[in-house]
Short mmCIF file of C-alpha atoms and ligand atoms in Angstrom, two decimals:
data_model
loop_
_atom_site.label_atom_id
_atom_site.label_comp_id
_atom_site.label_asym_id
_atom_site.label_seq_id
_atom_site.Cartn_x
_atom_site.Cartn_y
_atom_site.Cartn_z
CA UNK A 1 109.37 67.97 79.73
CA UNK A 2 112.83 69.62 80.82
CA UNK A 3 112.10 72.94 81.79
CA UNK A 4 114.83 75.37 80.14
CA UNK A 5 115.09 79.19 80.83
CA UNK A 6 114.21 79.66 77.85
CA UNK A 7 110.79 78.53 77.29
CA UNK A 8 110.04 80.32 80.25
CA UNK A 9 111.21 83.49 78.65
CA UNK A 10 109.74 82.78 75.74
CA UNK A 11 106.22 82.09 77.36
CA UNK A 12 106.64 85.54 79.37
CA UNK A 13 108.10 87.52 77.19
CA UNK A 14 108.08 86.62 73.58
CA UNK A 15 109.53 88.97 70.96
CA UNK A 16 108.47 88.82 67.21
CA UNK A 17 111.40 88.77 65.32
CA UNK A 18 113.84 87.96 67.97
CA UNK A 19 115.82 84.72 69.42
CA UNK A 20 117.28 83.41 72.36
CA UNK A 21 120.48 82.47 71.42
CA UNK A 22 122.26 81.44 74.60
CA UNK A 23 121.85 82.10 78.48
CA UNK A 24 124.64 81.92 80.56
CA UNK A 25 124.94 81.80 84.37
CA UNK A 26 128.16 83.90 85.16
CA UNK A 27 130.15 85.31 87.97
CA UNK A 28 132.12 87.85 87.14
CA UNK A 29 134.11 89.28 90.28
CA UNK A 30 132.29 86.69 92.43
CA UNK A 31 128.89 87.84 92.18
CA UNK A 32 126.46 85.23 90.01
CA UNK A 33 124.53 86.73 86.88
CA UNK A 34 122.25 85.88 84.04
CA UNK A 35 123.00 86.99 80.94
CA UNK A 36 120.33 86.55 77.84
CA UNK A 37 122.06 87.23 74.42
CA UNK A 38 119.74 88.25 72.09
CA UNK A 39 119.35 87.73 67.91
CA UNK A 40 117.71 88.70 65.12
CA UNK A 41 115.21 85.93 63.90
CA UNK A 42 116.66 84.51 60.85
CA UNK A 43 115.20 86.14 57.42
CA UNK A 44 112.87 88.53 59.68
CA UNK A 45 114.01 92.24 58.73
CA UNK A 46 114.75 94.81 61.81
CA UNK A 47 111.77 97.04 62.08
CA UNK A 48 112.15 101.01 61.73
CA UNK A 49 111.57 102.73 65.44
CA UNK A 50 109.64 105.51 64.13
CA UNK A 51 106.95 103.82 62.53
CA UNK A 52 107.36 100.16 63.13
CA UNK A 53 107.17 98.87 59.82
CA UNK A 54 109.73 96.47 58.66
CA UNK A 55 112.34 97.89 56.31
CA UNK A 56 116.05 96.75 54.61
CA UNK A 57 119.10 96.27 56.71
CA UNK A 58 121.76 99.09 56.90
CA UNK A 59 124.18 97.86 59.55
CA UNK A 60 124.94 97.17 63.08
CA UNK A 61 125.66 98.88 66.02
CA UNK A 62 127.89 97.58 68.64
CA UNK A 63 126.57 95.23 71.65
CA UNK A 64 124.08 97.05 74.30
CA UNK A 65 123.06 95.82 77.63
CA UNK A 66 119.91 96.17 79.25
CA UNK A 67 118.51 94.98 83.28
CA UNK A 68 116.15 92.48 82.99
CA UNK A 69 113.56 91.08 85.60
CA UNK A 70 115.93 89.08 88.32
CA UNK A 71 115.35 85.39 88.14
CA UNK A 72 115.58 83.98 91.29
CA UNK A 73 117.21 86.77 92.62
CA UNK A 74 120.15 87.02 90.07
CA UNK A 75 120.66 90.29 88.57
CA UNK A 76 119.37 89.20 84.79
CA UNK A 77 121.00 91.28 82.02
CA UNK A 78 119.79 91.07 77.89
CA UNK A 79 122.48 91.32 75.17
CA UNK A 80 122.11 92.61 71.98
CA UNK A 81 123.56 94.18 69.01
CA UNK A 82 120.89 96.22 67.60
CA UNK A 83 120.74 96.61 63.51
CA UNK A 84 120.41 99.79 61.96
CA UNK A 85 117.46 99.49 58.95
CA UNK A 86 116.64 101.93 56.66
CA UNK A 87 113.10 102.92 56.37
CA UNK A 88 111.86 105.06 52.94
CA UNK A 89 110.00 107.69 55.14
CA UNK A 90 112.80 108.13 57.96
CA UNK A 91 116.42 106.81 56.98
CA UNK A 92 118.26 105.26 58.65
CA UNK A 93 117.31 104.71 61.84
CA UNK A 94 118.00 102.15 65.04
CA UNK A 95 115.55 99.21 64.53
CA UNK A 96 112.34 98.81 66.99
CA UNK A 97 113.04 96.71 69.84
CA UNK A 98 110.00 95.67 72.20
CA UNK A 99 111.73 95.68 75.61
CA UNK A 100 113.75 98.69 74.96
CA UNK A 101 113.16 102.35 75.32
CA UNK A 102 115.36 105.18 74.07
CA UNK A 103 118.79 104.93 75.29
CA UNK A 104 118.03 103.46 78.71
CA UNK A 105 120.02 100.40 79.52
CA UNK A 106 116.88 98.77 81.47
CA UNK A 107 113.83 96.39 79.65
CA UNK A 108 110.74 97.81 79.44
CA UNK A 109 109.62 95.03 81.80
CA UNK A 110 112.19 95.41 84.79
CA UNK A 111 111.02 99.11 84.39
CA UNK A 112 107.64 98.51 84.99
CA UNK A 113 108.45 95.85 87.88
CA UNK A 114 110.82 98.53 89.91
CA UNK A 115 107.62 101.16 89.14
CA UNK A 116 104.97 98.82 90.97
CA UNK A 117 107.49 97.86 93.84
CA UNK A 118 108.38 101.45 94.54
CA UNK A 119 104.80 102.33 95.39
CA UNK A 120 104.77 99.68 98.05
CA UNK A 121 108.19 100.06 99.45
CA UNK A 122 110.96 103.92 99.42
CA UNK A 123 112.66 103.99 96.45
CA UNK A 124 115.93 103.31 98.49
CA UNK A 125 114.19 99.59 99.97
CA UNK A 126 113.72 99.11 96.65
CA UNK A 127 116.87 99.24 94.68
CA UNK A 128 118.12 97.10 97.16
CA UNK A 129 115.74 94.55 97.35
CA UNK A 130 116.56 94.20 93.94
CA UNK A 131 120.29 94.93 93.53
CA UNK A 132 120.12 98.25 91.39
CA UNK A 133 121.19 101.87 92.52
CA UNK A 134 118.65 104.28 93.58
CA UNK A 135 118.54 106.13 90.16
CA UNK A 136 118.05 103.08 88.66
CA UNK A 137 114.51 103.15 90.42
CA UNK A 138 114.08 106.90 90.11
CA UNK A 139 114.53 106.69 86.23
CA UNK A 140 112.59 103.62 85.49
CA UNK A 141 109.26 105.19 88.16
CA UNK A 142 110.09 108.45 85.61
CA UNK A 143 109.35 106.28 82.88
CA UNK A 144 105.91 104.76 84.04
CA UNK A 145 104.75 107.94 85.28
CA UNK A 146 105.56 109.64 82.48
CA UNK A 147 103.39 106.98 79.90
CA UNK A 148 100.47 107.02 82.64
CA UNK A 149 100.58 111.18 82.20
CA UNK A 150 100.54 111.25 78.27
CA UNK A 151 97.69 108.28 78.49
CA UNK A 152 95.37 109.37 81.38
CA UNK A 153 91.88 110.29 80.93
CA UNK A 154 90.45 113.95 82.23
CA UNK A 155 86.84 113.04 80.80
CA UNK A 156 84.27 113.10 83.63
CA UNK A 157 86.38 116.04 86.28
CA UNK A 158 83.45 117.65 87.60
CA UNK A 159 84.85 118.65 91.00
CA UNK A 160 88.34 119.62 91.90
CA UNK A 161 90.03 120.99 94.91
CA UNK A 162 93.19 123.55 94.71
CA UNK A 163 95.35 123.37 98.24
CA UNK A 164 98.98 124.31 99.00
CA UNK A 165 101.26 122.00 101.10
CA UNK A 166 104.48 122.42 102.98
CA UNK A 167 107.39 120.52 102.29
CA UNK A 168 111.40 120.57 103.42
CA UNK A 169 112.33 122.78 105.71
CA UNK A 170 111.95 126.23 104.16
CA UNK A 171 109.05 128.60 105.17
CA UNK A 172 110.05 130.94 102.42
CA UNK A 173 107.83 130.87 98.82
CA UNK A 174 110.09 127.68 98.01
CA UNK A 175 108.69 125.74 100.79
CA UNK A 176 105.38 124.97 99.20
CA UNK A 177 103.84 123.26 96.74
CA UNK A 178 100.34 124.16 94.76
CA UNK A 179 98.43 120.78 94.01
CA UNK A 180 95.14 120.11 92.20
CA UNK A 181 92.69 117.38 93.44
CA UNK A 182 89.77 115.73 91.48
CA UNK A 183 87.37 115.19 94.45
CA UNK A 184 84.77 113.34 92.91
CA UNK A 185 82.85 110.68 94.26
CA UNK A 186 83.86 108.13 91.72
CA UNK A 187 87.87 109.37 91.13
CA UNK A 188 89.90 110.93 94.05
CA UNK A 189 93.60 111.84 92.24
CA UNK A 190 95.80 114.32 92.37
CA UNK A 191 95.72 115.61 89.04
CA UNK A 192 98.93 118.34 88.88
CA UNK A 193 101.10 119.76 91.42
CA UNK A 194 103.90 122.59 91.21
CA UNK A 195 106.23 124.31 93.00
CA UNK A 196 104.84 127.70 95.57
CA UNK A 197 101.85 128.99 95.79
CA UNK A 198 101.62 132.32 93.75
CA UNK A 199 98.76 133.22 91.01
CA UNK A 200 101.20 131.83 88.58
CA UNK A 201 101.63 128.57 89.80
CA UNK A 202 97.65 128.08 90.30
CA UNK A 203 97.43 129.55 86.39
CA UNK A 204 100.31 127.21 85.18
CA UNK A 205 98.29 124.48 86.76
CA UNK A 206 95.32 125.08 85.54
CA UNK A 207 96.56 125.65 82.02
CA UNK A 208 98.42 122.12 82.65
CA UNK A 209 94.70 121.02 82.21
CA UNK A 210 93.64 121.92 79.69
CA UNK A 211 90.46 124.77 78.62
CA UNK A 212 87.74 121.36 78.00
CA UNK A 213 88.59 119.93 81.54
CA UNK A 214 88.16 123.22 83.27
CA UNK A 215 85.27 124.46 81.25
CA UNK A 216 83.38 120.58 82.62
CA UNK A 217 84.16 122.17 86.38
CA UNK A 218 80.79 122.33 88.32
CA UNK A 219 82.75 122.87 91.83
CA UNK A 220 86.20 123.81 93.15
CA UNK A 221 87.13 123.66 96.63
CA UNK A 222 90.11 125.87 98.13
CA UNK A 223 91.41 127.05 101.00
CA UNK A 224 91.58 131.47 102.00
CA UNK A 225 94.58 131.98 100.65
CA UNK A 226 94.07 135.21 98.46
CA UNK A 227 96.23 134.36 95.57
CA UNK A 228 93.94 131.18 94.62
CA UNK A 229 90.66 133.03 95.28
CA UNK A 230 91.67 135.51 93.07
CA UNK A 231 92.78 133.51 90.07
CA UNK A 232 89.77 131.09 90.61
CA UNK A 233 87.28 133.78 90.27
CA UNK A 234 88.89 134.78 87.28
CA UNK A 235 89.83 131.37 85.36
CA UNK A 236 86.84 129.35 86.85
CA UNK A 237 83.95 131.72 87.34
CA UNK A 238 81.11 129.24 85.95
CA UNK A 239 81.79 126.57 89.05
CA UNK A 240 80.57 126.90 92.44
CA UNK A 241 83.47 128.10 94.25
CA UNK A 242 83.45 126.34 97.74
CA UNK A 243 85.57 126.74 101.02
CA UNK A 244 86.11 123.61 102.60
CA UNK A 245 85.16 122.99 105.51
CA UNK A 246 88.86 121.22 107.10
CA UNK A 247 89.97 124.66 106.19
CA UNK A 248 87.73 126.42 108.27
CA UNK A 249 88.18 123.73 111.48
CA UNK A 250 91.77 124.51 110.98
CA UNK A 251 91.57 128.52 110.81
CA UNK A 252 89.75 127.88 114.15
CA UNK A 253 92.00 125.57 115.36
CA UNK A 254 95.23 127.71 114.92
CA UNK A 255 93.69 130.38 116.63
CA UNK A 256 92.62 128.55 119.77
CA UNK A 257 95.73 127.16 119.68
CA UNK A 258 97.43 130.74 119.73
CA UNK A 259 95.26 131.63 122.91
CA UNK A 260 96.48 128.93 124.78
CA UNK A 261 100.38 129.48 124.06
CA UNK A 262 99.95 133.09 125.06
CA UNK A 263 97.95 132.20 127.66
CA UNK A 264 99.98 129.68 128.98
CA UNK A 265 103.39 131.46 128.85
CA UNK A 266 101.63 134.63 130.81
CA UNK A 267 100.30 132.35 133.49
CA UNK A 268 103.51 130.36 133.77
CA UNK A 269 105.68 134.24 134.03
CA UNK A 270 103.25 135.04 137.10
CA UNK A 271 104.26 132.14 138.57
CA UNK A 272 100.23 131.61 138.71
CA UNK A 273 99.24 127.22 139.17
CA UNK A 274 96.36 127.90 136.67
CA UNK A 275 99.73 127.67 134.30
CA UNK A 276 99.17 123.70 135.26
CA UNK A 277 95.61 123.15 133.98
CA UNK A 278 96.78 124.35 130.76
CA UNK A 279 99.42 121.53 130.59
CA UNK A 280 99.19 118.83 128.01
CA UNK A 281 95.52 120.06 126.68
CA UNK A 282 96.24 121.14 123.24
CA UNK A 283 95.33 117.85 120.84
CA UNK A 284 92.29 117.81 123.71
CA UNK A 285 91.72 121.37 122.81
CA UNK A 286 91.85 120.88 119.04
CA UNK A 287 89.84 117.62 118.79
CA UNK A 288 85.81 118.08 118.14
CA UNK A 289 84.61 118.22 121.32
CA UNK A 290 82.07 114.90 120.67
CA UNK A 291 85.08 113.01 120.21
CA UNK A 292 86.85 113.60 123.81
CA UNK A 293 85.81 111.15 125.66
CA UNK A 294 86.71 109.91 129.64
CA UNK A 295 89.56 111.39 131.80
CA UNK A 296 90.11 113.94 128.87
CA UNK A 297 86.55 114.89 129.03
CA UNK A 298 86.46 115.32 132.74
CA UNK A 299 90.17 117.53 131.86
CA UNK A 300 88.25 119.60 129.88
CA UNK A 301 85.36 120.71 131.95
CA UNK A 302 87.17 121.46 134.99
CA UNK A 303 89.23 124.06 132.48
CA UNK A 304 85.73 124.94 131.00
CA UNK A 305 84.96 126.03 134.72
CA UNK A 306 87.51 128.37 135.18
CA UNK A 307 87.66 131.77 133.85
CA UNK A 308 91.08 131.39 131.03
CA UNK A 309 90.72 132.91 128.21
CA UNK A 310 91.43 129.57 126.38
CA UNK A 311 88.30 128.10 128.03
CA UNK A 312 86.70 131.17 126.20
CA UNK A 313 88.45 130.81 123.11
CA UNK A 314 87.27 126.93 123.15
CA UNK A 315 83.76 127.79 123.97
CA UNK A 316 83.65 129.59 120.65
CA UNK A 317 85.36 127.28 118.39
CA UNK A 318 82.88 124.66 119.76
CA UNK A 319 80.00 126.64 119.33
CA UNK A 320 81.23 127.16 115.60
CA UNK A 321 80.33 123.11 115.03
CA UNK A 322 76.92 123.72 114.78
CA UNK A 323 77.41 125.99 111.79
CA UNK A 324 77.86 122.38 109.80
CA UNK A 325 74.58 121.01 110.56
CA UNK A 326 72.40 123.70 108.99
CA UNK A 327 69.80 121.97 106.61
CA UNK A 328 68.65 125.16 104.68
CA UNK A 329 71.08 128.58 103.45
CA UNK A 330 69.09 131.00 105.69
CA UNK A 331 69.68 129.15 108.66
CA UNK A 332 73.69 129.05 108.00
CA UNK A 333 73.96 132.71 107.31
CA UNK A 334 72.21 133.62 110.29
CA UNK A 335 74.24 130.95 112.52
CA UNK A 336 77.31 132.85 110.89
CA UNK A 337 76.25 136.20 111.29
CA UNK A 338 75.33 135.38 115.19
CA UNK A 339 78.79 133.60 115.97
CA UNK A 340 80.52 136.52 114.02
CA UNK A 341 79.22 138.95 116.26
CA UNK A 342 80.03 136.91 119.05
CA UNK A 343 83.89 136.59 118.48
CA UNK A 344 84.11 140.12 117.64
CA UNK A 345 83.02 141.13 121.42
CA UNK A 346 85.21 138.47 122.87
CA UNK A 347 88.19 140.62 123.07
CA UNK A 348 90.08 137.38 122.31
CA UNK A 349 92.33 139.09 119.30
CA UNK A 350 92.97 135.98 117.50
CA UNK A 351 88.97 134.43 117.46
CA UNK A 352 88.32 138.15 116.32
CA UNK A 353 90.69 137.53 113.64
CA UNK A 354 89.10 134.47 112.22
CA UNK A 355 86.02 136.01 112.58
CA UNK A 356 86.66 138.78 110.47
CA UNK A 357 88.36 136.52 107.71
CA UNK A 358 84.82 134.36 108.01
CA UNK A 359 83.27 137.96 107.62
CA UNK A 360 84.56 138.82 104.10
CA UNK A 361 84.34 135.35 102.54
CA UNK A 362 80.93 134.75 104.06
CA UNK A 363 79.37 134.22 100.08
CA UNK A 364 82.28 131.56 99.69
CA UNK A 365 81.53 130.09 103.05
CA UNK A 366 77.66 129.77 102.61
CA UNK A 367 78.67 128.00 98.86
CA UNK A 368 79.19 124.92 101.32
CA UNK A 369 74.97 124.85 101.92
CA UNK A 370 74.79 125.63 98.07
CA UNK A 371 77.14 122.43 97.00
CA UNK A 372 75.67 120.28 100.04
CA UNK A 373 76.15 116.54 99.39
CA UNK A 374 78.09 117.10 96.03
CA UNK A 375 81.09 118.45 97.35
CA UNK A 376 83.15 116.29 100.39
CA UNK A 377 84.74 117.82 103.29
CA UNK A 378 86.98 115.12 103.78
CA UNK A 379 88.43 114.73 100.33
CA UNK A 380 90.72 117.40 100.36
CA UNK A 381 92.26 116.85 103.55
CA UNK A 382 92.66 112.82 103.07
CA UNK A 383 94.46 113.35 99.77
CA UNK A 384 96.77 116.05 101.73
CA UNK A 385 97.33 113.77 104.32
CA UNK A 386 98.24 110.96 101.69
CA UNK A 387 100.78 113.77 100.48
CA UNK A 388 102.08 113.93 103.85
CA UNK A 389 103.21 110.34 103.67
CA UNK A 390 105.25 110.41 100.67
CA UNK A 391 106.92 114.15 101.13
CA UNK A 392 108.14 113.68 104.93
CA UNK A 393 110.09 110.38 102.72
CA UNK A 394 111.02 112.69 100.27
CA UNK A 395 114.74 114.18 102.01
CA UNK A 396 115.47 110.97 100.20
CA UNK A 397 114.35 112.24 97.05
CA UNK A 398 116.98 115.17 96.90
CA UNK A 399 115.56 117.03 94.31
CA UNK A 400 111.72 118.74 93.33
CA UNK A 401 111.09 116.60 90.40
CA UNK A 402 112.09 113.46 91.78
CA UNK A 403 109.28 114.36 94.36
CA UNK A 404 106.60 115.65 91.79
CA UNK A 405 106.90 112.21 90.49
CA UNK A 406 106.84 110.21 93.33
CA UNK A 407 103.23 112.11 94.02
CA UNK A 408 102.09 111.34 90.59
CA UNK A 409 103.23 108.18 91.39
CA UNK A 410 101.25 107.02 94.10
CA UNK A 411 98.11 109.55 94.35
CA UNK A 412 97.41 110.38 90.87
CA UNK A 413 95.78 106.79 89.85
CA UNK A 414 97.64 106.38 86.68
CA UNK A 415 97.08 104.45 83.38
CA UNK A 416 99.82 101.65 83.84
CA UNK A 417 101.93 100.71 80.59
CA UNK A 418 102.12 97.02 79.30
CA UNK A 419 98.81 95.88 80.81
CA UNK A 420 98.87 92.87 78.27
CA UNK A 421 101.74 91.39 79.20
CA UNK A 422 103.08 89.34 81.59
CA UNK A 423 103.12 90.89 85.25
CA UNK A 424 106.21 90.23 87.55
CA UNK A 425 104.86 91.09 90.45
ZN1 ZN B 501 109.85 104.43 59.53
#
């Protein structure tokens, strides 16, 4: 059999009611193209856009293009002059065509194949892999993420976990972003995210989700920050409210991390060579101590010798570890109440800080023991770190929404349209 273009089209994408009528291979200003003109299927009426059922002729509209799939690599471009029909319940209206949608001048199909290739490569490697402009791309992952939004299931969100995130350059309110995680077991996602971090956005958010999903909430994971805890306890009162632990380790973290900057600029003014031991320590510092391992190990407990303050500081934040491996509730508040003490008597201002934020949020804290084995420590901080990924790409993205949909895009697991048709890639 001679293979023609057109029984492959036909095989991959078939449309009741429509026609090949001619494919051309042309190159207009030197550059080669495909171009597939469309036509109506002879005696088959147009069918009304609204509600798809087939109704009388009116008239026709002048000639529209629309991006196809590339074959072979040649920019492939449909032609059609769509009919105006005239349905009883909705006039006259533009007739339905299957790879269409709206007024945008790409198929339905090369929509769907620029949305899958823009989660694997930026948005910018993209359009030119495939010879379109960048807001070719942007509009047509808009689309997709858009369908996967109105047709995505919230049934089964037991657990969820509220966090803020940095992004651009800004420190001001502007700078961050609210997002809401389902954390459980079976479905990590990010679920709805929105610009700073006030009660508002948090309430907008939640709102976004509707009064059955949150009222199915048996846990919620957050971070200190008072504007969350105080919306939380209001909106989601019936779930056990949890601080995570990566929230904690980092509280910690920054803190130690103060001591040794201090520290290390006093040391370094006095002209004192203690200022040396301090050198190149911090991600040493930071790490959980069972994970330093060989020369950095041996680094570490020659500073541990000395008498620094940051050795101090350390000591503490590695004592705090143990808090995690409490089996029963009594045991963990007792741990906390101990280490509490501790910190406040180390006349180290910034561990005397955390442990005065541990203080008042102890209830909070202990909900960790309380959730134990339902809630993960680790979901939180992979999805932010997944976040990470596609915001530091983002000063591509120019704008807030084109990043809210990137997100949605690759973390929030998405229904996918046309999942019975043929798949270009
Ligand atoms: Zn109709």
């Amino acid at each position: 059999m001679q293979l023609e273009v057109k029984t492959v089209l036909n095989r991959i994408q078939h449309f009741v009611g429509f026609v090949c009528q001619d494919i051309r291979l042309r190159s207009p200003r030197g550059k080669l193209c495909i171009e597939v003109t469309l036509e109506p299927h002879q005696g088959m009426a147009g069918k009304c856009s609204a509600c798809q059922r087939p109704a009388p002729g009116y008239d026709r509209l002048p000639e529209r293009w629309w991006l196809f799939v590339p074959l072979w690599g040649i920019v492939t471009w449909f032609r059609y002059a769509p009919r105006r029909v005239e349905c009883a319940q909705h006039g006259v209206v533009v007739e339905h065509m299957p790879w269409n949608e709206g007024k945008r001048p790409i198929t339905v199909a090369m929509m769907g194949f620029l949305a899958r290739w823009a989660r694997r490569l930026s948005w910018r490697e993209t359009a030119r892999a495939f010879h379109t402009r960048w807001e070719c791309v942007y509009r047509s992952v808009e689309w997709f993420v858009q369908w996967g939004l109105a047709h995505r299931k919230l049934e089964g969100v037991r657990s969820i976990g509220v966090d803020e995130i940095h992004w651009g350059k800004s420190k001001r309110a502007d700078g961050f972003l609210t997002v809401i995680y389902q954390i459980d077991g079976h479905c990590r996602r990010l679920l709805w995210v929105g610009k700073r971090r006030t009660q508002a956005t948090l309430r907008r958010g939640l709102a976004a989700l509707g009064t059955e999903v949150i009222q199915g909430l048996r846990f919620v994971c957050s971070d200190m920050w008072r504007p969350y805890l105080n919306v939380l306890a209001a909106k989601v009162s019936h779930a056990l409210h949890v601080l995570d632990r990566f929230h904690i380790t980092w509280q910690l973290n920054q803190a130690l991390d103060e001591v040794r900057r201090a520290e290390s600029s006093r040391l370094r003014a006095a002209g004192r060579a203690q200022a040396e031991q301090l050198k190149g320590l911090r991600w040493k510092l930071l790490r959980r101590s069972s994970r330093v391992l060989g020369r950095a190990r041996d680094q570490l407990r020659r500073l541990l010798r000395t008498k620094l303050v940051t050795a101090r500081a350390w000591a503490l934040k590695d004592l705090f570890e143990h808090f995690w491996t409490y089996q029963s509730l009594w045991g963990a508040r007792r741990f906390l109440e101990f280490w509490t003490w501790r910190a406040l008597r180390s006349r180290i201002g910034p561990m005397q800080r955390v442990a005065r934020t541990l203080r008042s949020h102890q209830g909070l804290i202990l909900n960790w023991f309380r959730a134990k084995g339902e809630v993960s420590s680790g979901a939180v901080e992979g999805l932010n770190n997944k976040i990470r990924v596609v915001t530091r790409r983002s000063y591509g993205f120019r704008t807030y929404a084109a990043m809210e949909i990137a997100l949605y895009h690759t973390l929030g697991r998405l229904p996918e349209p046309g999942e019975a048709t043929h798949r270009f890639c």
